[in-house]
Amino acid sequence: MSSNVTRRLVLRGTAVAVAGAALAAPTAMAATRTATAAMTDHSGHGGHSGPAAFDEVYQGRRIVGKPATGEHAAHGGFTASIDGKELHLMQNADGTWISVVNHYETFATPLAVTRAAVDKLRGATLVPIAT
């Protein structure tokens, strides 16, 4: 039995698939940028910019987060602590946050990354990094 599939037909199908993916990529990237901007836009929260400060007890640990002052403020930073020990936070270019405890997992807010650090520590004491 002979197959009706020719090399030309396969190449044409491949070209159509590649063209479709090339046309869809900018739309997907724009949607991602819009979603990221919506997550990081805090302009409607009383006119301030940046993430909201927090001070709470989470799983028996006191977590505090606030806009950075001093040398960290020059970088638009945000500081967080667990039981009074500093948790080093970093904001990625896409607006997500990571910490030294959860370095390979991103979070939408400093509060979320701080809570995740408490989960990951499982009761261990946070040892601040030397700078």
N, CA, C and O atoms as a MOPAC input file, in Angstrom:
PM7 MOZYME 1SCF
protein

 N      0.84500 1    -1.17000 1     0.00000 1
 C      0.00000 1     0.00000 1     0.00000 1
 C      0.89200 1     1.23500 1     0.00000 1
 O      1.85000 1     1.31000 1     0.77000 1
 N      0.59600 1     2.16100 1    -0.82200 1
 C      1.39800 1     3.36400 1    -0.99700 1
 C      0.85500 1     4.49200 1    -0.14500 1
 O     -0.35900 1     4.66200 1    -0.04200 1
 N      1.74300 1     5.26800 1     0.46900 1
 C      1.34300 1     6.40700 1     1.29500 1
 C      1.28500 1     7.65500 1     0.43400 1
 O      2.12500 1     7.84600 1    -0.44500 1
 N      0.29800 1     8.50400 1     0.68100 1
 C      0.13700 1     9.74000 1    -0.08100 1
 C      0.93000 1    10.89800 1     0.52000 1
 O      0.87100 1    12.01200 1     0.00000 1
 N      1.65600 1    10.66500 1     1.58400 1
 C      2.43200 1    11.70900 1     2.24000 1
 C      3.76000 1    11.86600 1     1.50300 1
 O      4.54700 1    10.92700 1     1.37900 1
 N      3.97400 1    13.07400 1     1.02400 1
 C      5.22600 1    13.35500 1     0.32200 1
 C      6.09900 1    14.25600 1     1.16600 1
 O      5.64000 1    14.87100 1     2.12900 1
 N      7.34900 1    14.32400 1     0.79500 1
 C      8.27800 1    15.20900 1     1.49700 1
 C      7.79700 1    16.65100 1     1.42200 1
 O      7.89200 1    17.39000 1     2.40100 1
 N      7.28600 1    17.05000 1     0.27700 1
 C      6.78500 1    18.41900 1     0.08300 1
 C      5.63200 1    18.71500 1     1.04400 1
 O      5.57100 1    19.80400 1     1.61500 1
 N      4.73100 1    17.77000 1     1.22500 1
 C      3.59200 1    17.94600 1     2.13400 1
 C      4.06600 1    18.06200 1     3.58600 1
 O      3.54900 1    18.88200 1     4.34400 1
 N      5.03800 1    17.25100 1     3.96800 1
 C      5.58000 1    17.31600 1     5.32700 1
 C      6.27800 1    18.65200 1     5.55700 1
 O      6.09300 1    19.26600 1     6.60800 1
 N      7.07000 1    19.11000 1     4.60300 1
 C      7.74600 1    20.40500 1     4.73800 1
 C      6.75700 1    21.55500 1     4.80400 1
 O      6.94900 1    22.49500 1     5.57600 1
 N      5.70200 1    21.49100 1     4.00400 1
 C      4.67500 1    22.54000 1     4.04100 1
 C      3.99500 1    22.57500 1     5.41200 1
 O      3.76500 1    23.65400 1     5.96000 1
 N      3.67300 1    21.40800 1     5.96800 1
 C      3.04600 1    21.34500 1     7.29100 1
 C      3.96500 1    21.88500 1     8.37800 1
 O      3.51700 1    22.58000 1     9.28900 1
 N      5.24500 1    21.56600 1     8.28000 1
 C      6.22500 1    22.06300 1     9.24000 1
 C      6.33700 1    23.57800 1     9.15700 1
 O      6.40600 1    24.25600 1    10.18300 1
 N      6.35500 1    24.11200 1     7.93900 1
 C      6.44400 1    25.56500 1     7.75400 1
 C      5.22700 1    26.26600 1     8.34300 1
 O      5.35800 1    27.32100 1     8.96400 1
 N      4.05500 1    25.69100 1     8.15400 1
 C      2.83700 1    26.28200 1     8.71000 1
 C      2.89000 1    26.26200 1    10.23700 1
 O      2.51100 1    27.24200 1    10.87900 1
 N      3.35600 1    25.15700 1    10.82800 1
 C      3.44600 1    25.06100 1    12.28700 1
 C      4.43500 1    26.07600 1    12.85200 1
 O      4.15800 1    26.71600 1    13.86600 1
 N      5.59000 1    26.22400 1    12.19600 1
 C      6.59800 1    27.18400 1    12.66000 1
 C      6.07300 1    28.60700 1    12.54200 1
 O      6.27900 1    29.42200 1    13.44200 1
 N      5.40000 1    28.90900 1    11.44400 1
 C      4.83500 1    30.25300 1    11.26600 1
 C      3.77200 1    30.53900 1    12.32900 1
 O      3.70400 1    31.65100 1    12.85300 1
 N      2.94900 1    29.55000 1    12.64600 1
 C      1.92400 1    29.73100 1    13.67600 1
 C      2.53700 1    29.99600 1    15.03900 1
 O      2.06800 1    30.85700 1    15.78400 1
 N      3.58800 1    29.25200 1    15.36100 1
 C      4.27200 1    29.46500 1    16.64200 1
 C      4.92400 1    30.83900 1    16.68800 1
 O      4.89700 1    31.50900 1    17.72000 1
 N      5.51200 1    31.26200 1    15.56400 1
 C      6.15600 1    32.58100 1    15.52200 1
 C      5.13800 1    33.69900 1    15.69400 1
 O      5.44400 1    34.72500 1    16.30300 1
 N      3.95000 1    33.51600 1    15.17300 1
 C      2.90500 1    34.53500 1    15.32000 1
 C      2.29900 1    34.52300 1    16.72300 1
 O      1.87700 1    35.56900 1    17.21500 1
 N      2.24800 1    33.36900 1    17.36800 1
 C      1.65200 1    33.25800 1    18.70000 1
 C      2.59100 1    33.74400 1    19.79400 1
 O      2.12100 1    34.21900 1    20.82800 1
 N      3.90300 1    33.64200 1    19.60000 1
 C      4.86600 1    33.99900 1    20.64200 1
 C      4.74700 1    35.44500 1    21.11400 1
 O      4.72800 1    35.66400 1    22.32500 1
 N      4.66700 1    36.45100 1    20.23200 1
 C      4.53700 1    37.82800 1    20.72000 1
 C      3.26000 1    38.05200 1    21.53300 1
 O      3.26100 1    38.81800 1    22.49700 1
 N      2.18800 1    37.39000 1    21.14900 1
 C      0.93400 1    37.51800 1    21.89200 1
 C      1.08500 1    36.92500 1    23.29100 1
 O      0.63500 1    37.51800 1    24.27100 1
 N      1.71500 1    35.76200 1    23.38400 1
 C      1.93000 1    35.13100 1    24.69100 1
 C      2.84300 1    35.97900 1    25.55900 1
 O      2.60400 1    36.11700 1    26.75800 1
 N      3.88900 1    36.54900 1    24.96700 1
 C      4.81000 1    37.38700 1    25.73300 1
 C      4.10500 1    38.64900 1    26.22600 1
 O      4.34200 1    39.08100 1    27.35400 1
 N      3.25200 1    39.24000 1    25.41000 1
 C      2.50700 1    40.42700 1    25.82500 1
 C      1.55300 1    40.10100 1    26.96200 1
 O      1.39200 1    40.89800 1    27.88600 1
 N      0.92400 1    38.94500 1    26.90100 1
 C      0.01200 1    38.53500 1    27.97600 1
 C      0.78000 1    38.33700 1    29.27800 1
 O      0.28900 1    38.69600 1    30.34800 1
 N      1.98400 1    37.76800 1    29.19500 1
 C      2.81200 1    37.57200 1    30.38000 1
 C      3.21500 1    38.91300 1    30.97500 1
 O      3.16500 1    39.09300 1    32.19200 1
 N      3.61400 1    39.85600 1    30.12300 1
 C      3.99000 1    41.18900 1    30.61700 1
 C      2.81300 1    41.87300 1    31.29800 1
 O      2.98200 1    42.51800 1    32.33300 1
 N      1.62000 1    41.73400 1    30.72300 1
 C      0.43000 1    42.34900 1    31.31100 1
 C      0.12800 1    41.73200 1    32.66800 1
 O     -0.18800 1    42.45100 1    33.61500 1
 N      0.22200 1    40.41600 1    32.77600 1
 C     -0.04800 1    39.73900 1    34.05000 1
 C      0.98100 1    40.12400 1    35.09500 1
 O      0.63100 1    40.35000 1    36.25400 1
 N      2.25500 1    40.20300 1    34.70200 1
 C      3.31000 1    40.58200 1    35.63500 1
 C      3.11600 1    42.01700 1    36.10200 1
 O      3.29500 1    42.31400 1    37.28300 1
 N      2.75300 1    42.90600 1    35.19000 1
 C      2.51900 1    44.29900 1    35.56700 1
 C      1.35000 1    44.40200 1    36.53300 1
 O      1.38100 1    45.21100 1    37.46100 1
 N      0.32700 1    43.59500 1    36.32600 1
 C     -0.82300 1    43.62700 1    37.23100 1
 C     -0.43900 1    43.14000 1    38.62300 1
 O     -0.95400 1    43.64500 1    39.62000 1
 N      0.47300 1    42.15100 1    38.69900 1
 C      0.90100 1    41.62900 1    39.99700 1
 C      1.76000 1    42.64400 1    40.74600 1
 O      1.69000 1    42.72100 1    41.97300 1
 N      2.55400 1    43.40900 1    40.04100 1
 C      3.50400 1    44.29500 1    40.70200 1
 C      3.04300 1    45.73700 1    40.76100 1
 O      3.73800 1    46.57300 1    41.33800 1
 N      1.89100 1    46.05700 1    40.18100 1
 C      1.40900 1    47.43100 1    40.19600 1
 C      0.68400 1    47.69100 1    41.50600 1
 O     -0.39400 1    47.14700 1    41.74700 1
 N      1.27700 1    48.51800 1    42.34200 1
 C      0.67400 1    48.86200 1    43.62300 1
 C      0.27100 1    50.32900 1    43.64800 1
 O      0.12100 1    50.91400 1    44.72100 1
 N      0.09700 1    50.92100 1    42.48700 1
 C     -0.19100 1    52.35200 1    42.44300 1
 C     -1.55800 1    52.67500 1    43.02300 1
 O     -1.78800 1    53.81500 1    43.42700 1
 N     -2.46200 1    51.72600 1    43.08000 1
 C     -3.78000 1    51.98300 1    43.63400 1
 C     -3.84300 1    51.83600 1    45.14000 1
 O     -4.92900 1    51.95200 1    45.71000 1
 N     -2.73600 1    51.58700 1    45.80700 1
 C     -2.70900 1    51.37300 1    47.25000 1
 C     -2.24400 1    52.63500 1    47.96500 1
 O     -1.17300 1    52.64200 1    48.57200 1
 N     -3.02700 1    53.68700 1    47.90100 1
 C     -2.70300 1    54.88000 1    48.65000 1
 C     -1.57900 1    55.70200 1    48.05800 1
 O     -1.00800 1    56.53600 1    48.76100 1
 N     -1.23900 1    55.50500 1    46.80500 1
 C     -0.25400 1    56.34100 1    46.15200 1
 C      1.18800 1    55.92700 1    46.37900 1
 O      2.09100 1    56.59800 1    45.87900 1
 N      1.44700 1    54.84000 1    47.11800 1
 C      2.83700 1    54.42400 1    47.30600 1
 C      3.16900 1    53.35200 1    46.27100 1
 O      2.28300 1    52.71600 1    45.70100 1
 N      4.42400 1    53.17700 1    46.05200 1
 C      4.82400 1    52.12000 1    45.13200 1
 C      5.60000 1    51.07300 1    45.90100 1
 O      6.16000 1    51.35400 1    46.96100 1
 N      5.63100 1    49.87500 1    45.36900 1
 C      6.34200 1    48.80100 1    46.03100 1
 C      5.40400 1    47.91600 1    46.82100 1
 O      4.22600 1    48.23100 1    46.98700 1
 N      5.93100 1    46.81300 1    47.30400 1
 C      5.11200 1    45.85700 1    48.04100 1
 C      4.69100 1    46.38600 1    49.41700 1
 O      5.32300 1    47.27800 1    49.98300 1
 N      3.62400 1    45.81600 1    49.92100 1
 C      3.07500 1    46.24400 1    51.21000 1
 C      3.91200 1    45.68400 1    52.37300 1
 O      4.41500 1    44.56300 1    52.31700 1
 N      4.03800 1    46.48800 1    53.40400 1
 C      4.72300 1    46.05000 1    54.62300 1
 C      3.85000 1    45.01800 1    55.34000 1
 O      2.63100 1    44.99700 1    55.16800 1
 N      4.48600 1    44.16500 1    56.14400 1
 C      3.73900 1    43.17700 1    56.91400 1
 C      4.44000 1    42.91700 1    58.23500 1
 O      5.65200 1    43.09300 1    58.35800 1
 N      3.66100 1    42.49500 1    59.21900 1
 C      4.15800 1    42.12800 1    60.54400 1
 C      3.15100 1    41.14200 1    61.10700 1
 O      2.06000 1    41.52900 1    61.52700 1
 N      3.51400 1    39.87400 1    61.11500 1
 C      2.57000 1    38.85100 1    61.54600 1
 C      3.29500 1    37.65600 1    62.13500 1
 O      4.51400 1    37.52500 1    62.01700 1
 N      2.52300 1    36.78700 1    62.77200 1
 C      3.04300 1    35.52200 1    63.25900 1
 C      2.54600 1    34.45700 1    62.28600 1
 O      1.34400 1    34.28100 1    62.08800 1
 N      3.50500 1    33.74900 1    61.68300 1
 C      3.18200 1    32.69600 1    60.72500 1
 C      3.83000 1    31.40900 1    61.20700 1
 O      5.05100 1    31.34500 1    61.35000 1
 N      3.03100 1    30.39300 1    61.45700 1
 C      3.48500 1    29.09900 1    61.98000 1
 C      4.36600 1    29.25900 1    63.21300 1
 O      5.38900 1    28.58700 1    63.34800 1
 N      3.96300 1    30.15000 1    64.10400 1
 C      4.68600 1    30.36900 1    65.35000 1
 C      5.93800 1    31.21800 1    65.22100 1
 O      6.65600 1    31.39800 1    66.20500 1
 N      6.22100 1    31.74400 1    64.03700 1
 C      7.41000 1    32.57600 1    63.80600 1
 C      6.94500 1    33.99000 1    63.48400 1
 O      5.98700 1    34.18100 1    62.73500 1
 N      7.62200 1    34.96800 1    64.04700 1
 C      7.28200 1    36.36500 1    63.75300 1
 C      8.00000 1    36.78500 1    62.48300 1
 O      9.22900 1    36.75500 1    62.40800 1
 N      7.21200 1    37.18100 1    61.48200 1
 C      7.79800 1    37.64700 1    60.23000 1
 C      7.43200 1    39.11400 1    60.03400 1
 O      6.28300 1    39.51600 1    60.22200 1
 N      8.42400 1    39.89700 1    59.65600 1
 C      8.25400 1    41.33400 1    59.46300 1
 C      8.88900 1    41.69900 1    58.12500 1
 O      9.98800 1    41.25000 1    57.79800 1
 N      8.17700 1    42.51800 1    57.36400 1
 C      8.72100 1    42.99700 1    56.10400 1
 C      8.35200 1    44.44700 1    55.89800 1
 O      7.23300 1    44.85700 1    56.20700 1
 N      9.29100 1    45.23500 1    55.37500 1
 C      9.04400 1    46.66200 1    55.15800 1
 C     10.01500 1    47.18900 1    54.10600 1
 O     11.03700 1    46.56200 1    53.83100 1
 N      9.69600 1    48.34100 1    53.51900 1
 C     10.63800 1    48.94300 1    52.57200 1
 C     11.97100 1    49.19400 1    53.26100 1
 O     12.02300 1    49.58700 1    54.42700 1
 N     13.03400 1    48.96100 1    52.52700 1
 C     14.37900 1    49.08700 1    53.08900 1
 C     14.74300 1    50.53300 1    53.35000 1
 O     14.26800 1    51.45200 1    52.68300 1
 N     15.59900 1    50.70500 1    54.33900 1
 C     16.15900 1    52.02200 1    54.63900 1
 C     17.67600 1    51.89900 1    54.60300 1
 O     18.21600 1    50.79300 1    54.58100 1
 N     18.34700 1    53.02000 1    54.59800 1
 C     19.81300 1    52.99200 1    54.60200 1
 C     20.37800 1    52.51000 1    53.28700 1
 O     19.89800 1    52.87700 1    52.21500 1
 N     21.41400 1    51.67500 1    53.38200 1
 C     22.11800 1    51.22500 1    52.17400 1
 C     21.24700 1    50.37800 1    51.25500 1
 O     21.45400 1    50.38700 1    50.04200 1
 N     20.26800 1    49.63800 1    51.80700 1
 C     19.39500 1    48.80900 1    50.98000 1
 C     18.37400 1    49.66100 1    50.21500 1
 O     17.90100 1    49.25000 1    49.15500 1
 N     18.03700 1    50.82900 1    50.73700 1
 C     17.03400 1    51.68300 1    50.10100 1
 C     17.52000 1    52.21900 1    48.76500 1
 O     16.70800 1    52.49800 1    47.88300 1
 N     18.81200 1    52.36700 1    48.60000 1
 C     19.35200 1    52.89300 1    47.34600 1
 C     19.00800 1    51.98600 1    46.17200 1
 O     18.96800 1    52.43900 1    45.02800 1
 N     18.76100 1    50.71700 1    46.44600 1
 C     18.44600 1    49.76200 1    45.40100 1
 C     16.94300 1    49.50200 1    45.32000 1
 O     16.51700 1    48.55900 1    44.65200 1
 N     16.13600 1    50.32200 1    45.99000 1
 C     14.69300 1    50.11700 1    45.98800 1
 C     14.30400 1    48.84300 1    46.68900 1
 O     13.30800 1    48.20900 1    46.33900 1
 N     15.09300 1    48.46100 1    47.68700 1
 C     14.94300 1    47.17100 1    48.33900 1
 C     13.79800 1    47.05800 1    49.32000 1
 O     13.08800 1    48.02000 1    49.61300 1
 N     13.65200 1    45.87100 1    49.80100 1
 C     12.63500 1    45.51900 1    50.77700 1
 C     13.31800 1    44.57500 1    51.75500 1
 O     14.01700 1    43.65400 1    51.33300 1
 N     13.13100 1    44.78500 1    53.03700 1
 C     13.75700 1    43.91700 1    54.03000 1
 C     12.70300 1    43.04100 1    54.69800 1
 O     11.55400 1    43.44200 1    54.88200 1
 N     13.12500 1    41.85200 1    55.04800 1
 C     12.24500 1    40.92800 1    55.76400 1
 C     13.06300 1    40.25100 1    56.83900 1
 O     14.27600 1    40.08800 1    56.71100 1
 N     12.37900 1    39.85600 1    57.90800 1
 C     13.06300 1    39.13100 1    58.97100 1
 C     12.16100 1    38.02800 1    59.49800 1
 O     10.93500 1    38.11000 1    59.43500 1
 N     12.80300 1    37.00200 1    60.01500 1
 C     12.11300 1    35.88900 1    60.67000 1
 C     12.65800 1    35.83600 1    62.08000 1
 O     13.85100 1    35.60000 1    62.27500 1
 N     11.80200 1    36.05300 1    63.06700 1
 C     12.20300 1    36.08700 1    64.47600 1
 C     13.36600 1    37.04900 1    64.70800 1
 O     14.26900 1    36.76000 1    65.49400 1
 N     13.34400 1    38.19100 1    64.02400 1
 C     14.35100 1    39.22400 1    64.21100 1
 C     15.63800 1    39.02300 1    63.42900 1
 O     16.52700 1    39.87400 1    63.47900 1
 N     15.75600 1    37.92400 1    62.71200 1
 C     16.95500 1    37.66200 1    61.89900 1
 C     16.63900 1    37.99600 1    60.44500 1
 O     15.61000 1    37.57900 1    59.91200 1
 N     17.54400 1    38.76200 1    59.80300 1
 C     17.27900 1    39.22000 1    58.44100 1
 C     17.24500 1    38.05800 1    57.44500 1
 O     18.12400 1    37.19700 1    57.43200 1
 N     16.20200 1    38.06500 1    56.61200 1
 C     16.08700 1    37.14700 1    55.48300 1
 C     16.42100 1    37.95700 1    54.24200 1
 O     15.69800 1    38.89200 1    53.89700 1
 N     17.49600 1    37.61000 1    53.57700 1
 C     17.91800 1    38.37200 1    52.40000 1
 C     16.95500 1    38.09000 1    51.24600 1
 O     16.81600 1    36.94700 1    50.81100 1
 N     16.28700 1    39.14600 1    50.75200 1
 C     15.35300 1    39.04400 1    49.63500 1
 C     15.94300 1    39.69200 1    48.40600 1
 O     16.74300 1    40.62300 1    48.50400 1
 N     15.54800 1    39.19800 1    47.24900 1
 C     15.96700 1    39.78700 1    45.98400 1
 C     14.76600 1    39.82100 1    45.05400 1
 O     13.99000 1    38.86800 1    44.98700 1
 N     14.62100 1    40.93900 1    44.33100 1
 C     13.54700 1    41.03700 1    43.35400 1
 C     14.12000 1    40.76200 1    41.97000 1
 O     15.13300 1    41.34100 1    41.57900 1
 N     13.46300 1    39.87600 1    41.23700 1
 C     13.87900 1    39.54500 1    39.88200 1
 C     13.40600 1    40.61700 1    38.90900 1
 O     12.57500 1    41.45600 1    39.25800 1
 N     13.92400 1    40.58800 1    37.71300 1
 C     13.56300 1    41.56800 1    36.69000 1
 C     12.07500 1    41.50500 1    36.33300 1
 O     11.49300 1    42.51500 1    35.93700 1
 N     11.46200 1    40.34000 1    36.46900 1
 C     10.03900 1    40.21500 1    36.12800 1
 C      9.11800 1    40.58700 1    37.28800 1
 O      7.90100 1    40.43500 1    37.17900 1
 N      9.68300 1    41.07500 1    38.40200 1
 C      8.87800 1    41.51400 1    39.53600 1
 C      8.65400 1    40.44400 1    40.58500 1
 O      8.08500 1    40.73300 1    41.63800 1
 N      9.08100 1    39.22200 1    40.33400 1
 C      8.92500 1    38.17000 1    41.33000 1
 C     10.03700 1    38.27100 1    42.36300 1
 O     11.00400 1    39.00700 1    42.16800 1
 N      9.90300 1    37.54100 1    43.45200 1
 C     10.84500 1    37.61700 1    44.56900 1
 C     11.42600 1    36.25200 1    44.87300 1
 O     10.75900 1    35.23100 1    44.70900 1
 N     12.69200 1    36.24000 1    45.32500 1
 C     13.35100 1    35.03500 1    45.81400 1
 C     14.08400 1    35.38500 1    47.10100 1
 O     14.29200 1    36.55900 1    47.40700 1
 N     14.47100 1    34.37100 1    47.84500 1
 C     15.25800 1    34.58300 1    49.05900 1
 C     16.42600 1    33.61700 1    49.05400 1
 O     16.51600 1    32.74800 1    48.18700 1
 N     17.32100 1    33.76700 1    50.01900 1
 C     18.44400 1    32.84600 1    50.11300 1
 C     17.97500 1    31.44700 1    50.50500 1
 O     18.67600 1    30.46900 1    50.24800 1
 N     16.82000 1    31.34200 1    51.11100 1
 C     16.28900 1    30.04400 1    51.49800 1
 C     15.59700 1    29.37600 1    50.30700 1
 O     15.75000 1    28.17200 1    50.10000 1
 N     14.84600 1    30.14100 1    49.53200 1
 C     14.12600 1    29.62700 1    48.35800 1
 C     14.71100 1    30.26800 1    47.10400 1
 O     14.02200 1    31.02000 1    46.41400 1
 N     15.94900 1    29.98400 1    46.80900 1
 C     16.64000 1    30.70200 1    45.73600 1
 C     16.16900 1    30.30600 1    44.34400 1
 O     16.29600 1    31.10100 1    43.41300 1
 N     15.63700 1    29.11500 1    44.17500 1
 C     15.24500 1    28.65100 1    42.84200 1
 C     13.73800 1    28.62100 1    42.63600 1
 O     13.25900 1    28.07600 1    41.64200 1
 N     12.99400 1    29.19800 1    43.56000 1
 C     11.54000 1    29.25600 1    43.44200 1
 C     11.12200 1    30.71500 1    43.57600 1
 O     11.53500 1    31.39600 1    44.51400 1
 N     10.30200 1    31.20000 1    42.64000 1
 C      9.90200 1    32.60600 1    42.66500 1
 C      8.52100 1    32.76200 1    43.29400 1
 O      7.68900 1    31.85400 1    43.26400 1
 N      8.30700 1    33.95700 1    43.87100 1
 C      7.05200 1    34.27500 1    44.54200 1
 C      6.60300 1    35.66400 1    44.13300 1
 O      7.42700 1    36.50500 1    43.77200 1
 N      5.30600 1    35.91000 1    44.18600 1
 C      4.74200 1    37.17100 1    43.71400 1
 C      5.01900 1    38.34500 1    44.65700 1
 O      5.11000 1    39.48600 1    44.20300 1
 N      5.15400 1    38.08500 1    45.95400 1
 C      5.32300 1    39.16900 1    46.92900 1
 C      6.38100 1    38.80100 1    47.97100 1
 O      6.68600 1    37.62300 1    48.15900 1
 N      6.93700 1    39.80400 1    48.64400 1
 C      7.85800 1    39.50600 1    49.75000 1
 C      7.18900 1    38.70100 1    50.87000 1
 O      7.83600 1    37.86100 1    51.49500 1
 N      5.91200 1    38.94800 1    51.12600 1
 C      5.20100 1    38.18000 1    52.14400 1
 C      5.17100 1    36.70400 1    51.76500 1
 O      5.42100 1    35.84700 1    52.61200 1
 N      4.87000 1    36.39700 1    50.51600 1
 C      4.80700 1    35.00800 1    50.06900 1
 C      6.16800 1    34.32600 1    50.16900 1
 O      6.24700 1    33.17300 1    50.59300 1
 N      7.23800 1    35.01800 1    49.78500 1
 C      8.56800 1    34.40900 1    49.83800 1
 C      9.02100 1    34.23800 1    51.29200 1
 O      9.72300 1    33.27700 1    51.60600 1
 N      8.63600 1    35.14300 1    52.16700 1
 C      8.99900 1    35.01900 1    53.58000 1
 C      8.25900 1    33.85400 1    54.22100 1
 O      8.85000 1    33.08900 1    54.98300 1
 N      6.97100 1    33.71100 1    53.91900 1
 C      6.22100 1    32.56300 1    54.43500 1
 C      6.81100 1    31.25000 1    53.92200 1
 O      6.91400 1    30.27800 1    54.67000 1
 N      7.19800 1    31.22400 1    52.64700 1
 C      7.80000 1    30.01700 1    52.07500 1
 C      9.12300 1    29.68500 1    52.76300 1
 O      9.44900 1    28.51200 1    52.95100 1
 N      9.88400 1    30.71000 1    53.13700 1
 C     11.14100 1    30.49000 1    53.85300 1
 C     10.86900 1    29.85900 1    55.21600 1
 O     11.59600 1    28.95900 1    55.63800 1
 N      9.83100 1    30.32100 1    55.90500 1
 C      9.45700 1    29.72500 1    57.19400 1
 C      9.09900 1    28.25500 1    56.99300 1
 O      9.51200 1    27.39600 1    57.77200 1
 N      8.32900 1    27.97300 1    55.94500 1
 C      7.96600 1    26.58000 1    55.65000 1
 C      9.20900 1    25.73500 1    55.41200 1
 O      9.31700 1    24.62300 1    55.92800 1
 N     10.13900 1    26.25700 1    54.63500 1
 C     11.34600 1    25.51900 1    54.26400 1
 C     12.27200 1    25.31300 1    55.46600 1
 O     12.93400 1    24.27900 1    55.56300 1
 N     12.32500 1    26.28900 1    56.38300 1
 C     13.18900 1    26.17900 1    57.55200 1
 C     12.72400 1    25.08000 1    58.51200 1
 O     13.54500 1    24.49700 1    59.22000 1
 N     11.43900 1    24.79500 1    58.54400 1
 C     10.87700 1    23.74200 1    59.40900 1
 C     11.33200 1    23.87600 1    60.84800 1
 O     11.70600 1    22.89000 1    61.48300 1
 N     11.29900 1    25.09900 1    61.36400 1
 C     11.65700 1    25.32200 1    62.75400 1
 C     13.11700 1    25.65900 1    62.99900 1
 O     13.46400 1    26.07100 1    64.10500 1
 N     13.97600 1    25.50100 1    62.01900 1
 C     15.39600 1    25.83100 1    62.17700 1
 C     15.57000 1    27.32900 1    62.31100 1
 O     14.74800 1    28.10100 1    61.81900 1
 N     16.61600 1    27.73500 1    62.96200 1
 C     16.91700 1    29.15000 1    63.11800 1
 C     17.56100 1    29.67900 1    61.84800 1
 O     18.45500 1    29.05100 1    61.28200 1
 N     17.10000 1    30.83100 1    61.41000 1
 C     17.67700 1    31.48300 1    60.23200 1
 C     19.02200 1    32.08700 1    60.60700 1
 O     19.12400 1    32.82100 1    61.59000 1
 N     20.03300 1    31.78700 1    59.84300 1
 C     21.36200 1    32.35800 1    60.04600 1
 C     21.59300 1    33.35900 1    58.93900 1
 O     21.72900 1    32.96700 1    57.78100 1
 N     21.64400 1    34.66100 1    59.26300 1
 C     21.82500 1    35.67300 1    58.21900 1
 C     23.15400 1    35.50300 1    57.47800 1
 O     24.14600 1    35.03900 1    58.04200 1
 N     23.14500 1    35.88600 1    56.21200 1
 C     24.36800 1    35.79700 1    55.43400 1
 C     25.25800 1    37.00300 1    55.77500 1
 O     24.75300 1    38.08400 1    56.07600 1
 N     26.54800 1    36.81600 1    55.72700 1
 C     27.49500 1    37.90100 1    55.98900 1
 C     27.65700 1    38.71500 1    54.72300 1
 O     27.84000 1    38.16600 1    53.63700 1
 N     27.58800 1    40.03600 1    54.87200 1
 C     27.75300 1    40.89400 1    53.69300 1
 C     29.00500 1    41.72400 1    53.80700 1
 O     29.31000 1    42.50800 1    52.90800 1

